[in-house]
Amino acid sequence: MQVQDTPEEWRVVATDTPFTGNKTSVRTDDVVMPDGSVVRRDYQVHPGSVAVVALDEQDRVVLLKQYRHPVRQKLWEIPAGLLDVPGENPLHAAQRELYEEAHVKAEDWRVLTDVYTTPGGCDEAVRIFLARDLSEAEGERFEVAEEEADMELARVPLADLVRGVLAGELHNNCLVVGVLSLMAARTGDGLDALRPAEAPWPARPFEA
């Protein structure tokens, strides 16, 4: 048996958007179930995101610590950001986020994994990249504001992050998935076997 997600779309007989925010919205769909009944499903409509596991030559990962108001915590995270422009190339967005949040550039990019963060209530899709051969970006640092103005930056050994994830000390979705995927790739076919940075992404199609 091949274990693989498959595209499928059940019929929607009515839809409404009761809330529209700055970047996301809430949609209500009336969906026809297999037995013919109709149920209402509310979910967040999200443009999609990218995130970057930036790994340096000392086997450390570039992290930032940022306040997240919904969970009332400061979380250690990997650089990440929204796909602000429909159809935006996710690699270009990831390179931009790594520069803006960490003032770092990378020469080697691979797709680490693709995930839906909370598919029961949100259509957000995230592509997590692995970036290697790091160096300091040229020019002035990107000017940050709001929550980002209070960010802390650090480089933390990968082994320490794995321990922190399994100990329940680190909770950011992209960090957890990215770090454990990186370890799995290493013990599997190796990092050079990862998908190329421009690999197709059906969840968020893009121009090359």
Coordinates of N, CA and C in Angstrom, one line a residue:
M1 N 0.8 -1.2 0.0 CA 0.0 0.0 0.0 C 0.9 1.2 0.0
Q2 N 0.6 2.2 -0.9 CA 1.3 3.4 -1.0 C 0.6 4.4 0.0
V3 N 1.4 4.9 0.9 CA 0.8 5.9 1.9 C 1.1 7.3 1.3
Q4 N 0.1 7.9 0.7 CA 0.3 9.2 0.1 C -1.0 10.0 0.1
D5 N -0.9 11.3 0.5 CA -2.1 12.1 0.5 C -2.6 12.3 -1.0
T6 N -3.9 12.4 -1.2 CA -4.4 12.5 -2.5 C -5.4 13.7 -2.6
P7 N -5.4 14.5 -3.7 CA -6.3 15.6 -3.8 C -7.8 15.1 -4.0
E8 N -8.7 15.8 -3.3 CA -10.1 15.5 -3.4 C -10.9 16.7 -2.9
E9 N -12.0 16.9 -3.5 CA -12.8 18.1 -3.1 C -14.3 17.8 -3.1
W10 N -14.9 17.8 -1.9 CA -16.3 17.5 -1.8 C -17.1 18.7 -2.1
R11 N -18.3 18.5 -2.6 CA -19.1 19.6 -3.1 C -19.6 20.6 -2.1
V12 N -19.4 21.8 -2.4 CA -19.9 22.9 -1.5 C -21.1 23.5 -2.1
V13 N -22.2 23.6 -1.3 CA -23.5 24.1 -1.8 C -23.7 25.6 -1.4
A14 N -22.9 26.1 -0.5 CA -23.1 27.5 -0.1 C -21.8 27.9 0.6
T15 N -21.4 29.1 0.5 CA -20.2 29.6 1.1 C -20.3 31.1 1.5
D16 N -19.7 31.4 2.6 CA -19.7 32.8 3.1 C -18.4 33.2 3.7
T17 N -18.1 34.5 3.7 CA -16.8 34.9 4.4 C -17.2 35.9 5.5
P18 N -17.5 35.5 6.7 CA -18.0 36.4 7.7 C -17.0 37.3 8.3
F19 N -15.7 37.0 8.0 CA -14.6 37.9 8.6 C -13.5 37.9 7.5
T20 N -13.0 39.2 7.3 CA -11.8 39.4 6.4 C -10.8 40.2 7.2
G21 N -9.6 39.7 7.4 CA -8.6 40.4 8.1 C -7.6 41.0 7.2
N22 N -6.4 41.4 7.8 CA -5.4 42.0 7.0 C -4.7 41.0 6.1
K23 N -4.4 39.8 6.6 CA -3.7 38.8 5.8 C -4.6 37.5 5.6
T24 N -5.5 37.2 6.5 CA -6.3 36.0 6.5 C -7.8 36.4 6.6
S25 N -8.6 35.4 6.4 CA -10.0 35.5 6.5 C -10.6 34.2 7.1
V26 N -11.9 34.3 7.4 CA -12.6 33.1 7.9 C -13.7 32.8 6.9
R27 N -13.8 31.6 6.5 CA -14.8 31.1 5.5 C -15.7 30.1 6.1
T28 N -17.0 30.1 5.7 CA -17.9 29.1 6.2 C -18.5 28.4 4.9
D29 N -18.3 27.1 4.8 CA -18.8 26.3 3.7 C -19.8 25.3 4.2
D30 N -20.8 25.1 3.4 CA -21.8 24.0 3.6 C -21.3 22.9 2.6
V31 N -20.9 21.8 3.2 CA -20.2 20.7 2.5 C -21.1 19.5 2.5
V32 N -21.2 18.9 1.3 CA -22.0 17.6 1.2 C -21.2 16.5 1.6
M33 N -21.7 15.7 2.6 CA -21.0 14.5 3.1 C -21.3 13.3 2.2
P34 N -20.5 12.2 2.4 CA -20.7 11.0 1.6 C -22.1 10.4 1.7
D35 N -22.8 10.6 2.8 CA -24.2 10.1 2.9 C -25.2 11.1 2.4
G36 N -24.8 12.2 1.8 CA -25.7 13.1 1.3 C -26.1 14.3 2.2
S37 N -25.8 14.2 3.5 CA -26.1 15.2 4.5 C -25.2 16.4 4.2
V38 N -25.6 17.6 4.7 CA -24.8 18.8 4.5 C -24.4 19.3 5.9
V39 N -23.1 19.6 6.0 CA -22.6 20.1 7.3 C -21.9 21.4 7.1
R40 N -21.8 22.2 8.1 CA -21.1 23.5 8.0 C -19.7 23.4 8.5
R41 N -18.8 23.9 7.8 CA -17.4 23.9 8.2 C -16.8 25.3 8.2
D42 N -16.3 25.8 9.3 CA -15.6 27.1 9.4 C -14.1 26.9 9.4
Y43 N -13.4 27.7 8.6 CA -12.0 27.6 8.6 C -11.3 28.9 8.2
Q44 N -10.0 29.0 8.6 CA -9.2 30.2 8.3 C -8.6 30.0 6.9
V45 N -8.8 31.0 6.1 CA -8.2 31.1 4.7 C -6.8 31.8 4.8
H46 N -5.8 31.1 4.5 CA -4.4 31.6 4.7 C -3.6 31.6 3.4
P47 N -2.8 32.7 3.2 CA -2.0 32.7 1.9 C -0.9 31.7 1.8
G48 N -0.5 31.1 2.9 CA 0.6 30.2 2.9 C 1.9 30.8 3.4
S49 N 2.8 30.0 3.8 CA 4.1 30.5 4.4 C 5.3 29.7 4.0
V50 N 6.4 30.3 4.2 CA 7.7 29.6 4.1 C 8.5 29.7 5.4
A51 N 9.4 28.7 5.6 CA 10.2 28.7 6.8 C 11.6 28.1 6.4
V52 N 12.6 28.4 7.2 CA 14.0 28.1 6.8 C 14.7 27.5 8.0
V53 N 15.2 26.2 7.8 CA 16.2 25.7 8.7 C 17.5 26.0 8.1
A54 N 18.1 27.1 8.7 CA 19.4 27.5 8.2 C 20.5 26.9 9.1
L55 N 21.3 26.0 8.5 CA 22.3 25.2 9.2 C 23.7 25.7 8.9
D56 N 24.5 26.1 9.9 CA 25.8 26.6 9.6 C 26.9 25.5 9.7
E57 N 28.1 25.8 9.4 CA 29.2 24.8 9.3 C 29.5 24.2 10.7
Q58 N 29.0 24.7 11.8 CA 29.2 24.2 13.1 C 28.0 23.4 13.6
D59 N 27.1 23.0 12.6 CA 25.9 22.2 12.9 C 25.0 23.0 13.9
R60 N 24.9 24.3 13.7 CA 24.0 25.1 14.5 C 22.9 25.6 13.6
V61 N 21.7 25.8 14.2 CA 20.6 26.3 13.4 C 20.3 27.8 13.8
V62 N 20.0 28.6 12.9 CA 19.7 30.0 13.1 C 18.3 30.1 13.7
L63 N 18.2 30.7 14.8 CA 16.9 30.8 15.5 C 16.6 32.3 15.9
L64 N 15.4 32.6 16.1 CA 14.9 33.8 16.6 C 13.9 33.6 17.7
K65 N 13.8 34.4 18.7 CA 12.8 34.3 19.7 C 11.8 35.5 19.6
Q66 N 10.5 35.2 19.5 CA 9.6 36.2 19.2 C 8.3 36.0 20.0
Y67 N 7.7 37.1 20.5 CA 6.5 37.0 21.2 C 5.3 36.7 20.3
R68 N 4.5 35.7 20.7 CA 3.3 35.3 20.0 C 2.1 35.4 20.9
H69 N 1.3 36.5 20.5 CA 0.2 36.9 21.4 C -0.8 35.8 21.6
P70 N -1.3 35.0 20.6 CA -2.3 34.1 20.8 C -2.0 33.0 21.9
V71 N -0.7 32.6 22.0 CA -0.3 31.6 23.0 C 0.3 32.2 24.2
R72 N 0.5 33.6 24.2 CA 1.1 34.3 25.4 C 2.4 33.7 25.8
Q73 N 3.3 33.5 24.8 CA 4.6 33.0 25.0 C 5.6 33.7 24.1
K74 N 6.9 33.7 24.5 CA 7.9 34.0 23.5 C 8.5 32.6 23.0
L75 N 8.4 32.4 21.8 CA 8.8 31.1 21.2 C 10.1 31.2 20.4
W76 N 10.9 30.2 20.6 CA 12.1 30.1 19.7 C 11.6 29.5 18.3
E77 N 12.0 30.2 17.3 CA 11.4 29.8 15.9 C 12.6 29.8 14.9
I78 N 12.3 29.2 13.8 CA 13.2 29.4 12.6 C 12.7 30.6 11.8
P79 N 13.5 31.2 11.0 CA 13.0 32.3 10.1 C 11.8 31.8 9.3
A80 N 10.8 32.7 9.2 CA 9.6 32.3 8.4 C 8.8 33.5 8.1
G81 N 7.9 33.4 7.1 CA 7.1 34.5 6.8 C 6.0 34.1 5.8
L82 N 5.1 35.0 5.6 CA 3.9 34.8 4.7 C 4.3 34.8 3.2
L83 N 3.5 34.1 2.4 CA 3.6 34.3 0.9 C 2.7 35.5 0.6
D84 N 3.2 36.7 0.7 CA 2.4 37.9 0.6 C 1.7 38.1 -0.8
V85 N 2.4 37.6 -1.8 CA 1.9 37.8 -3.2 C 1.4 36.5 -3.8
P86 N 0.2 36.5 -4.3 CA -0.3 35.2 -4.9 C 0.6 34.7 -6.0
G87 N 0.9 33.4 -5.9 CA 1.8 32.8 -6.9 C 3.3 33.1 -6.7
E88 N 3.6 33.8 -5.6 CA 5.0 34.1 -5.3 C 5.9 32.8 -5.2
N89 N 7.1 32.9 -5.8 CA 8.0 31.8 -5.7 C 8.4 31.6 -4.3
P90 N 8.2 30.4 -3.7 CA 8.5 30.2 -2.3 C 10.0 30.3 -2.0
L91 N 10.8 29.9 -2.9 CA 12.3 30.0 -2.6 C 12.7 31.5 -2.5
H92 N 12.2 32.4 -3.3 CA 12.5 33.8 -3.2 C 11.9 34.3 -1.9
A93 N 10.8 33.9 -1.5 CA 10.2 34.4 -0.2 C 11.1 33.9 0.9
A94 N 11.5 32.7 0.9 CA 12.4 32.1 2.0 C 13.7 32.9 2.1
Q95 N 14.3 33.2 0.9 CA 15.5 33.9 0.9 C 15.3 35.3 1.5
R96 N 14.2 35.9 1.2 CA 13.9 37.2 1.7 C 13.7 37.2 3.2
E97 N 13.0 36.2 3.7 CA 12.8 36.1 5.2 C 14.1 35.8 5.9
L98 N 15.0 35.0 5.4 CA 16.2 34.7 6.0 C 17.1 36.0 6.1
Y99 N 17.0 36.8 5.0 CA 17.7 38.1 5.1 C 17.1 39.1 6.0
E100 N 15.8 39.2 6.0 CA 15.1 40.2 6.8 C 15.2 39.9 8.3
E101 N 15.1 38.6 8.6 CA 15.0 38.3 10.1 C 16.3 38.0 10.7
A102 N 17.3 37.5 9.9 CA 18.6 37.1 10.5 C 19.8 37.7 9.8
H103 N 19.5 38.5 8.7 CA 20.6 39.1 8.0 C 21.6 38.1 7.5
V104 N 21.1 37.0 7.0 CA 21.9 35.9 6.5 C 21.5 35.5 5.1
K105 N 22.5 35.0 4.3 CA 22.2 34.5 3.0 C 22.8 33.1 3.0
A106 N 22.3 32.3 2.0 CA 22.8 30.9 1.9 C 23.0 30.5 0.4
E107 N 24.0 29.7 0.2 CA 24.3 29.3 -1.2 C 23.6 28.0 -1.6
D108 N 23.3 27.1 -0.6 CA 22.7 25.8 -1.0 C 21.3 25.7 -0.4
W109 N 20.3 25.5 -1.2 CA 18.9 25.5 -0.8 C 18.3 24.1 -1.2
R110 N 17.5 23.5 -0.3 CA 16.8 22.3 -0.6 C 15.4 22.4 0.0
V111 N 14.4 21.7 -0.5 CA 13.1 21.5 0.2 C 13.3 20.5 1.2
L112 N 13.0 20.8 2.5 CA 13.1 19.9 3.6 C 11.7 19.1 3.7
T113 N 10.6 19.9 3.8 CA 9.3 19.2 3.8 C 8.2 20.2 3.6
D114 N 7.0 19.7 3.2 CA 5.8 20.6 3.1 C 4.8 20.1 4.0
V115 N 4.1 21.0 4.7 CA 3.1 20.6 5.7 C 1.9 21.5 5.6
Y116 N 0.8 21.0 6.1 CA -0.4 21.8 6.4 C -0.4 21.9 7.9
T117 N -0.4 23.2 8.4 CA -0.2 23.4 9.9 C -1.4 22.8 10.7
T118 N -2.6 23.2 10.3 CA -3.8 22.8 11.1 C -4.9 22.5 10.1
P119 N -4.8 21.4 9.4 CA -5.8 21.2 8.3 C -7.2 21.0 8.7
G120 N -7.5 20.8 10.0 CA -8.9 20.7 10.5 C -9.5 22.1 10.6
G121 N -8.8 23.1 10.6 CA -9.4 24.4 10.8 C -8.7 25.6 10.0
C122 N -7.8 25.3 9.2 CA -7.0 26.3 8.4 C -6.4 25.7 7.2
D123 N -6.4 26.4 6.1 CA -5.8 25.9 4.9 C -4.3 26.3 4.7
E124 N -3.7 26.8 5.8 CA -2.3 27.2 5.6 C -1.4 26.0 5.2
A125 N -0.6 26.3 4.2 CA 0.4 25.3 3.7 C 1.8 26.0 3.9
V126 N 2.7 25.2 4.5 CA 4.1 25.8 4.7 C 5.1 24.9 4.0
R127 N 6.0 25.6 3.3 CA 7.1 24.9 2.7 C 8.3 25.2 3.6
I128 N 9.0 24.2 4.1 CA 10.2 24.4 5.0 C 11.4 24.0 4.2
F129 N 12.3 25.0 4.1 CA 13.6 24.8 3.3 C 14.7 24.5 4.3
L130 N 15.7 23.8 3.7 CA 17.0 23.6 4.4 C 18.0 24.6 3.6
A131 N 18.6 25.5 4.4 CA 19.6 26.4 3.8 C 21.0 26.1 4.4
R132 N 22.0 25.9 3.5 CA 23.4 25.7 4.0 C 24.3 26.6 3.3
D133 N 25.6 26.5 3.7 CA 26.6 27.4 3.2 C 26.2 28.9 3.5
L134 N 26.1 29.2 4.8 CA 25.6 30.5 5.2 C 26.7 31.5 5.3
S135 N 26.3 32.7 5.1 CA 27.2 33.9 5.3 C 26.4 35.1 5.6
E136 N 27.1 36.1 6.2 CA 26.4 37.3 6.5 C 25.9 38.0 5.3
A137 N 24.7 38.6 5.3 CA 24.2 39.3 4.1 C 24.9 40.7 4.0
E138 N 25.0 41.2 2.8 CA 25.6 42.5 2.6 C 24.6 43.6 2.9
G139 N 25.1 44.8 3.1 CA 24.2 45.9 3.3 C 23.7 46.1 4.7
E140 N 22.8 47.1 4.8 CA 22.2 47.4 6.1 C 21.2 46.3 6.5
R141 N 21.1 46.2 7.8 CA 20.1 45.2 8.3 C 18.7 45.8 8.0
F142 N 17.7 44.8 7.8 CA 16.3 45.2 7.5 C 15.7 45.8 8.8
E143 N 15.0 46.9 8.6 CA 14.4 47.6 9.8 C 13.1 46.8 10.2
V144 N 13.1 46.4 11.5 CA 12.0 45.6 12.0 C 11.1 46.5 12.9
A145 N 9.9 46.0 13.1 CA 8.9 46.8 13.8 C 7.9 45.8 14.6
E146 N 7.1 46.4 15.5 CA 6.1 45.6 16.2 C 6.8 44.4 17.0
E147 N 6.2 43.2 16.9 CA 6.8 42.1 17.7 C 8.3 41.8 17.3
E148 N 8.6 42.0 16.0 CA 9.9 41.7 15.5 C 11.0 42.6 16.1
A149 N 10.6 43.8 16.6 CA 11.5 44.7 17.2 C 12.1 44.2 18.5
D150 N 11.5 43.2 19.1 CA 11.9 42.6 20.4 C 12.6 41.3 20.2
M151 N 12.8 40.9 18.9 CA 13.4 39.5 18.7 C 14.8 39.4 19.2
E152 N 15.1 38.1 19.7 CA 16.4 37.7 20.0 C 16.9 36.8 18.9
L153 N 18.2 36.8 18.5 CA 18.7 35.9 17.6 C 19.8 35.0 18.2
A154 N 19.9 33.8 17.7 CA 20.9 32.9 18.3 C 21.1 31.8 17.3
R155 N 22.3 31.1 17.5 CA 22.6 29.9 16.7 C 22.8 28.8 17.7
V156 N 21.9 27.7 17.6 CA 21.9 26.7 18.6 C 22.2 25.4 17.9
P157 N 23.0 24.5 18.6 CA 23.4 23.2 18.0 C 22.1 22.4 17.7
L158 N 22.1 21.7 16.6 CA 21.0 20.9 16.2 C 20.6 19.9 17.2
A159 N 21.6 19.2 17.8 CA 21.4 18.2 18.8 C 20.6 18.8 20.0
D160 N 20.9 20.0 20.4 CA 20.2 20.6 21.5 C 18.8 20.9 21.2
L161 N 18.5 21.2 19.9 CA 17.1 21.5 19.5 C 16.3 20.2 19.5
V162 N 16.9 19.1 19.0 CA 16.2 17.8 19.0 C 15.8 17.5 20.5
R163 N 16.8 17.6 21.4 CA 16.5 17.3 22.8 C 15.4 18.2 23.3
G164 N 15.4 19.5 23.0 CA 14.4 20.4 23.5 C 13.0 20.1 22.9
V165 N 13.0 19.7 21.7 CA 11.7 19.3 21.1 C 11.1 18.1 21.8
L166 N 11.9 17.1 22.0 CA 11.4 15.9 22.6 C 11.1 16.0 24.1
A167 N 11.7 17.0 24.7 CA 11.5 17.3 26.1 C 10.3 18.2 26.3
G168 N 9.7 18.7 25.3 CA 8.5 19.6 25.4 C 8.9 21.0 25.7
E169 N 10.1 21.4 25.4 CA 10.5 22.7 25.7 C 10.4 23.7 24.6
L170 N 10.3 23.2 23.4 CA 10.2 24.0 22.1 C 8.9 23.6 21.4
H171 N 8.1 24.6 21.0 CA 6.7 24.3 20.6 C 6.4 24.8 19.2
N172 N 7.2 25.7 18.6 CA 6.8 26.3 17.3 C 6.8 25.2 16.3
N173 N 5.7 25.2 15.5 CA 5.4 24.1 14.6 C 6.5 23.9 13.6
C174 N 6.9 25.0 12.9 CA 7.9 24.9 11.9 C 9.3 24.5 12.4
L175 N 9.6 25.0 13.6 CA 10.9 24.5 14.2 C 10.8 23.0 14.5
V176 N 9.8 22.6 15.1 CA 9.7 21.1 15.5 C 9.7 20.3 14.2
V177 N 8.9 20.6 13.2 CA 8.9 19.8 12.0 C 10.2 19.9 11.3
G178 N 10.8 21.1 11.2 CA 12.0 21.3 10.4 C 13.2 20.5 11.1
V179 N 13.3 20.7 12.4 CA 14.4 20.0 13.1 C 14.3 18.5 13.0
L180 N 13.2 18.0 13.2 CA 13.0 16.5 13.2 C 13.1 16.0 11.8
S181 N 12.7 16.7 10.8 CA 12.8 16.3 9.4 C 14.3 16.3 9.0
L182 N 15.0 17.3 9.5 CA 16.5 17.4 9.1 C 17.2 16.1 9.7
M183 N 16.9 15.8 10.9 CA 17.5 14.6 11.5 C 17.1 13.3 10.8
A184 N 15.8 13.2 10.4 CA 15.4 12.1 9.6 C 16.0 12.0 8.3
A185 N 16.2 13.1 7.6 CA 16.9 13.1 6.3 C 18.3 12.7 6.4
R186 N 19.0 13.1 7.5 CA 20.4 12.7 7.7 C 20.5 11.2 7.9
T187 N 19.6 10.6 8.6 CA 19.7 9.2 8.9 C 19.1 8.3 7.8
G188 N 18.5 9.0 6.8 CA 17.9 8.3 5.7 C 18.8 8.3 4.5
D189 N 18.4 8.9 3.4 CA 19.2 9.0 2.2 C 20.2 10.1 2.1
G190 N 20.2 10.9 3.2 CA 21.2 12.0 3.2 C 20.6 13.3 2.7
L191 N 21.2 14.4 3.0 CA 20.7 15.8 2.7 C 20.8 16.1 1.2
D192 N 21.7 15.5 0.5 CA 21.8 15.8 -0.9 C 20.7 15.1 -1.7
A193 N 20.0 14.2 -1.0 CA 18.8 13.5 -1.7 C 17.5 14.3 -1.5
L194 N 17.6 15.3 -0.8 CA 16.3 16.1 -0.6 C 15.9 16.8 -1.9
R195 N 14.6 17.1 -2.0 CA 14.1 17.7 -3.2 C 14.8 19.0 -3.5
P196 N 15.0 19.4 -4.8 CA 15.5 20.7 -5.2 C 14.7 21.8 -4.7
A197 N 15.3 23.0 -4.6 CA 14.6 24.2 -4.0 C 13.4 24.6 -4.8
E198 N 13.4 24.3 -6.1 CA 12.3 24.7 -7.0 C 11.3 23.6 -7.3
A199 N 11.3 22.6 -6.4 CA 10.4 21.4 -6.6 C 9.0 21.9 -6.6
P200 N 8.1 21.3 -7.4 CA 6.7 21.7 -7.5 C 6.0 21.6 -6.1
W201 N 5.1 22.5 -5.9 CA 4.3 22.5 -4.6 C 2.9 22.7 -5.0
P202 N 2.2 21.6 -5.2 CA 0.7 21.7 -5.6 C -0.1 22.5 -4.6
A203 N 0.2 22.5 -3.3 CA -0.6 23.3 -2.4 C -0.6 24.8 -2.6
R204 N 0.5 25.3 -3.2 CA 0.7 26.7 -3.5 C 1.5 26.8 -4.8
P205 N 0.8 26.6 -5.9 CA 1.5 26.7 -7.2 C 2.2 28.0 -7.4
F206 N 3.3 28.0 -8.1 CA 4.1 29.2 -8.2 C 4.8 29.3 -9.6
E207 N 5.2 30.5 -10.0 CA 6.0 30.7 -11.2 C 7.5 30.4 -10.8
A208 N 8.2 29.7 -11.7 CA 9.6 29.4 -11.4 C 10.4 30.7 -11.5

